[in-house]
GROMACS .gro file of C-alpha atoms in nm:
model
  220
    1MET     CA    1   5.156  -4.213  -4.922
    2SER     CA    2   4.929  -4.300  -4.619
    3ARG     CA    3   4.534  -4.173  -4.619
    4ILE     CA    4   4.422  -3.938  -4.351
    5THR     CA    5   4.154  -4.115  -4.144
    6LYS     CA    6   3.822  -3.940  -4.041
    7ARG     CA    7   3.954  -3.953  -3.692
    8GLN     CA    8   4.268  -3.768  -3.765
    9MET     CA    9   4.080  -3.507  -3.963
   10LYS     CA   10   3.846  -3.462  -3.667
   11GLU     CA   11   4.169  -3.428  -3.427
   12ASP     CA   12   4.338  -3.180  -3.675
   13THR     CA   13   3.985  -2.966  -3.670
   14PHE     CA   14   3.999  -2.992  -3.303
   15VAL     CA   15   4.340  -2.879  -3.255
   16SER     CA   16   4.296  -2.610  -3.518
   17SER     CA   17   4.023  -2.459  -3.358
   18MET     CA   18   4.194  -2.467  -3.033
   19LEU     CA   19   4.472  -2.283  -3.134
   20ARG     CA   20   4.278  -2.028  -3.329
   21ALA     CA   21   4.052  -1.974  -3.001
   22TRP     CA   22   4.370  -1.937  -2.782
   23GLU     CA   23   4.515  -1.698  -3.021
   24TRP     CA   24   4.233  -1.476  -3.025
   25VAL     CA   25   4.190  -1.497  -2.657
   26ARG     CA   26   4.574  -1.377  -2.645
   27GLY     CA   27   4.468  -1.112  -2.889
   28HIS     CA   28   4.175  -0.979  -2.671
   29GLU     CA   29   4.303  -1.027  -2.353
   30ARG     CA   30   4.260  -0.679  -2.227
   31MET     CA   31   3.913  -0.675  -2.383
   32LEU     CA   32   3.818  -1.004  -2.192
   33PHE     CA   33   3.977  -0.860  -1.871
   34ILE     CA   34   3.763  -0.553  -1.892
   35GLY     CA   35   3.465  -0.751  -1.947
   36LEU     CA   36   3.520  -0.980  -1.647
   37ILE     CA   37   3.552  -0.661  -1.432
   38GLY     CA   38   3.241  -0.531  -1.571
   39VAL     CA   39   3.044  -0.836  -1.482
   40ALA     CA   40   3.220  -0.844  -1.129
   41ILE     CA   41   3.081  -0.461  -1.087
   42VAL     CA   42   2.759  -0.539  -1.185
   43VAL     CA   43   2.697  -0.837  -0.989
   44ALA     CA   44   2.832  -0.663  -0.701
   45LEU     CA   45   2.598  -0.384  -0.739
   46VAL     CA   46   2.328  -0.612  -0.748
   47ALA     CA   47   2.395  -0.785  -0.444
   48TRP     CA   48   2.466  -0.426  -0.280
   49GLY     CA   49   2.130  -0.308  -0.374
   50ALA     CA   50   1.942  -0.603  -0.221
   51TYR     CA   51   2.132  -0.550   0.102
   52ALA     CA   52   2.063  -0.196   0.081
   53ARG     CA   53   1.689  -0.259   0.018
   54ARG     CA   54   1.687  -0.540   0.286
   55GLN     CA   55   1.851  -0.303   0.559
   56SER     CA   56   1.617  -0.001   0.452
   57HIS     CA   57   1.294  -0.259   0.500
   58GLU     CA   58   1.450  -0.352   0.854
   59ARG     CA   59   1.483   0.006   0.938
   60ALA     CA   60   1.167   0.123   0.846
   61ALA     CA   61   0.973  -0.164   1.009
   62ALA     CA   62   1.179  -0.100   1.337
   63THR     CA   63   1.070   0.290   1.332
   64PHE     CA   64   0.708   0.214   1.218
   65ALA     CA   65   0.684  -0.018   1.529
   66ASP     CA   66   0.839   0.228   1.767
   67ALA     CA   67   0.551   0.490   1.624
   68VAL     CA   68   0.280   0.220   1.667
   69MET     CA   69   0.396   0.172   2.018
   70THR     CA   70   0.409   0.542   2.105
   71PHE     CA   71   0.061   0.605   1.955
   72ARG     CA   72  -0.092   0.317   2.181
   73THR     CA   73   0.068   0.488   2.479
   74GLY     CA   74  -0.121   0.797   2.409
   75ASP     CA   75   0.149   1.002   2.362
   76LEU     CA   76   0.027   1.152   1.989
   77LYS     CA   77   0.287   1.438   1.935
   78THR     CA   78   0.585   1.193   1.950
   79ALA     CA   79   0.394   0.922   1.753
   80GLU     CA   80   0.304   1.161   1.472
   81ASP     CA   81   0.669   1.264   1.431
   82LEU     CA   82   0.776   0.953   1.424
   83PHE     CA   83   0.526   0.838   1.169
   84ALA     CA   84   0.669   1.154   0.973
   85MET     CA   85   0.985   1.023   0.973
   86VAL     CA   86   0.905   0.679   0.819
   87VAL     CA   87   0.698   0.875   0.531
   88LYS     CA   88   0.993   1.084   0.474
   89GLN     CA   89   1.263   0.855   0.488
   90TYR     CA   90   1.071   0.515   0.377
   91GLY     CA   91   0.802   0.652   0.189
   92GLY     CA   92   0.822   0.356  -0.083
   93THR     CA   93   0.785   0.078   0.158
   94PRO     CA   94   0.439  -0.054   0.293
   95GLU     CA   95   0.549   0.106   0.624
   96GLY     CA   96   0.567   0.440   0.460
   97ALA     CA   97   0.176   0.400   0.341
   98TYR     CA   98   0.066   0.273   0.639
   99ALA     CA   99   0.242   0.571   0.845
  100GLU     CA  100   0.006   0.803   0.629
  101TYR     CA  101  -0.302   0.663   0.768
  102PHE     CA  102  -0.156   0.668   1.149
  103THR     CA  103  -0.073   1.043   1.067
  104GLY     CA  104  -0.439   1.074   0.985
  105LYS     CA  105  -0.518   0.895   1.297
  106CYS     CA  106  -0.307   1.105   1.510
  107ALA     CA  107  -0.423   1.435   1.384
  108LEU     CA  108  -0.792   1.291   1.409
  109GLU     CA  109  -0.773   1.219   1.763
  110SER     CA  110  -0.609   1.567   1.827
  111GLY     CA  111  -0.895   1.752   1.673
  112ARG     CA  112  -0.731   1.847   1.375
  113ASN     CA  113  -0.990   1.740   1.125
  114LEU     CA  114  -0.883   1.903   0.824
  115ASP     CA  115  -0.517   1.769   0.862
  116ALA     CA  116  -0.689   1.404   0.928
  117VAL     CA  117  -0.845   1.423   0.597
  118GLN     CA  118  -0.553   1.518   0.402
  119ALA     CA  119  -0.330   1.220   0.562
  120PHE     CA  120  -0.604   0.971   0.497
  121ASP     CA  121  -0.613   1.092   0.129
  122ARG     CA  122  -0.248   1.026   0.091
  123TYR     CA  123  -0.289   0.674   0.248
  124LEU     CA  124  -0.589   0.629   0.035
  125SER     CA  125  -0.429   0.700  -0.300
  126ARG     CA  126  -0.193   0.424  -0.235
  127ALA     CA  127  -0.447   0.176  -0.071
  128GLY     CA  128  -0.460  -0.025  -0.401
  129LYS     CA  129  -0.113  -0.161  -0.332
  130TYR     CA  130  -0.146  -0.156   0.047
  131PRO     CA  131  -0.510  -0.207   0.129
  132PHE     CA  132  -0.488  -0.320   0.485
  133PHE     CA  133  -0.603  -0.033   0.653
  134ARG     CA  134  -0.839   0.112   0.369
  135ASP     CA  135  -1.169   0.057   0.543
  136ALA     CA  136  -1.039   0.235   0.851
  137ALA     CA  137  -0.894   0.516   0.687
  138MET     CA  138  -1.236   0.569   0.478
  139GLU     CA  139  -1.400   0.556   0.806
  140GLY     CA  140  -1.166   0.811   0.963
  141LYS     CA  141  -1.210   1.054   0.684
  142ALA     CA  142  -1.600   1.034   0.700
  143VAL     CA  143  -1.584   1.109   1.079
  144ALA     CA  144  -1.362   1.418   1.017
  145LEU     CA  145  -1.549   1.565   0.749
  146GLY     CA  146  -1.873   1.518   0.973
  147ASN     CA  147  -1.673   1.686   1.264
  148GLU     CA  148  -1.612   1.979   1.003
  149HIS     CA  149  -1.996   1.982   0.934
  150ARG     CA  150  -1.924   1.860   0.583
  151TYR     CA  151  -2.210   1.642   0.595
  152ARG     CA  152  -2.286   1.580   0.224
  153GLU     CA  153  -1.929   1.494   0.194
  154ALA     CA  154  -1.922   1.273   0.517
  155ALA     CA  155  -2.232   1.106   0.381
  156ASP     CA  156  -2.092   1.008   0.028
  157THR     CA  157  -1.757   0.867   0.178
  158TYR     CA  158  -1.992   0.617   0.439
  159VAL     CA  159  -2.198   0.515   0.089
  160GLU     CA  160  -1.857   0.457  -0.087
  161LEU     CA  161  -1.734   0.291   0.190
  162ALA     CA  162  -2.027   0.065   0.253
  163ALA     CA  163  -2.042  -0.022  -0.149
  164LYS     CA  164  -1.646  -0.132  -0.152
  165THR     CA  165  -1.567  -0.243   0.198
  166LYS     CA  166  -1.243  -0.469   0.234
  167THR     CA  167  -1.249  -0.593   0.546
  168ASN     CA  168  -1.549  -0.476   0.728
  169ASP     CA  169  -1.813  -0.614   0.536
  170PHE     CA  170  -2.026  -0.685   0.871
  171MET     CA  171  -2.032  -0.299   0.898
  172LYS     CA  172  -2.242  -0.221   0.609
  173THR     CA  173  -2.539  -0.143   0.769
  174THR     CA  174  -2.373   0.068   1.025
  175TYR     CA  175  -2.199   0.274   0.753
  176LEU     CA  176  -2.533   0.339   0.561
  177ARG     CA  177  -2.712   0.436   0.878
  178ARG     CA  178  -2.442   0.692   0.922
  179ALA     CA  179  -2.454   0.815   0.594
  180ALA     CA  180  -2.845   0.858   0.632
  181ALA     CA  181  -2.775   1.056   0.935
  182ASN     CA  182  -2.535   1.280   0.762
  183MET     CA  183  -2.778   1.332   0.512
  184ARG     CA  184  -3.021   1.435   0.740
  185PHE     CA  185  -2.771   1.658   0.879
  186ALA     CA  186  -2.720   1.807   0.518
  187ASN     CA  187  -3.100   1.869   0.502
  188GLU     CA  188  -3.108   1.587   0.256
  189THR     CA  189  -3.417   1.429   0.407
  190GLN     CA  190  -3.514   1.257   0.091
  191ARG     CA  191  -3.195   1.089   0.025
  192ALA     CA  192  -3.153   0.983   0.379
  193ILE     CA  193  -3.497   0.805   0.368
  194GLU     CA  194  -3.396   0.628   0.044
  195LEU     CA  195  -3.057   0.496   0.222
  196LEU     CA  196  -3.272   0.360   0.531
  197SER     CA  197  -3.551   0.229   0.302
  198GLY     CA  198  -3.284   0.026   0.155
  199LEU     CA  199  -3.197  -0.148   0.459
  200LEU     CA  200  -3.513  -0.269   0.555
  201ASP     CA  201  -3.493  -0.585   0.334
  202THR     CA  202  -3.226  -0.735   0.523
  203ALA     CA  203  -3.248  -0.577   0.882
  204THR     CA  204  -3.429  -0.795   1.147
  205GLY     CA  205  -3.505  -0.765   1.514
  206THR     CA  206  -3.424  -0.458   1.682
  207ASP     CA  207  -3.214  -0.316   1.393
  208ARG     CA  208  -3.538  -0.328   1.183
  209ARG     CA  209  -3.718  -0.157   1.443
  210ASP     CA  210  -3.470   0.111   1.503
  211ILE     CA  211  -3.475   0.202   1.129
  212GLU     CA  212  -3.825   0.209   1.101
  213ILE     CA  213  -3.846   0.467   1.398
  214GLU     CA  214  -3.579   0.685   1.222
  215LEU     CA  215  -3.784   0.663   0.889
  216GLU     CA  216  -4.077   0.752   1.098
  217ILE     CA  217  -3.901   1.094   1.225
  218LEU     CA  218  -3.762   1.154   0.890
  219LYS     CA  219  -4.099   1.116   0.707
  220GLY     CA  220  -4.284   1.335   0.985
   0.00000   0.00000   0.00000
């Protein structure tokens, strides 16, 4: 009786394993087929989702660009309608956020200050993720509040803007001087003096002289 070699044992084990695997596949053909269909569906859905998002972004960008061009021509009503469309249909995109800012700009330039404040606030609530127009929106909000004689709120907005500028760091002095002016209109003379006095340390030339004159007027 011949002995079975290790190689033969390995070959027998391999063949047995293959046969068992084949039998299992034959016994579970339906389950495997359904599983493969499920994987195919998931892949198709992921691909379609990516395509749909890309198409949505392209449409949002195109509509937003049309709205900005219309805004620049001075047709504020049509521009505002287009920006509203972007917000409604593509609110989750960057264009949807920036459209809120431009909605505020349209309202401000149309003299609708309260609508402007609301639109700027809606954009500012998302400015952490989409900060490009953050400083401009804060400034627009302050202007609208001042137009409505809400001087203390306008001043506080300018102070906040000066403390946390994102893109307009060179405007800090201007923002604080506007804050002081609004404080004066709000009969907050001492606060206006404090704001202007804080600028003297860094002001030079004619800017320093202008601030000194303003302080003399405020102090009487």
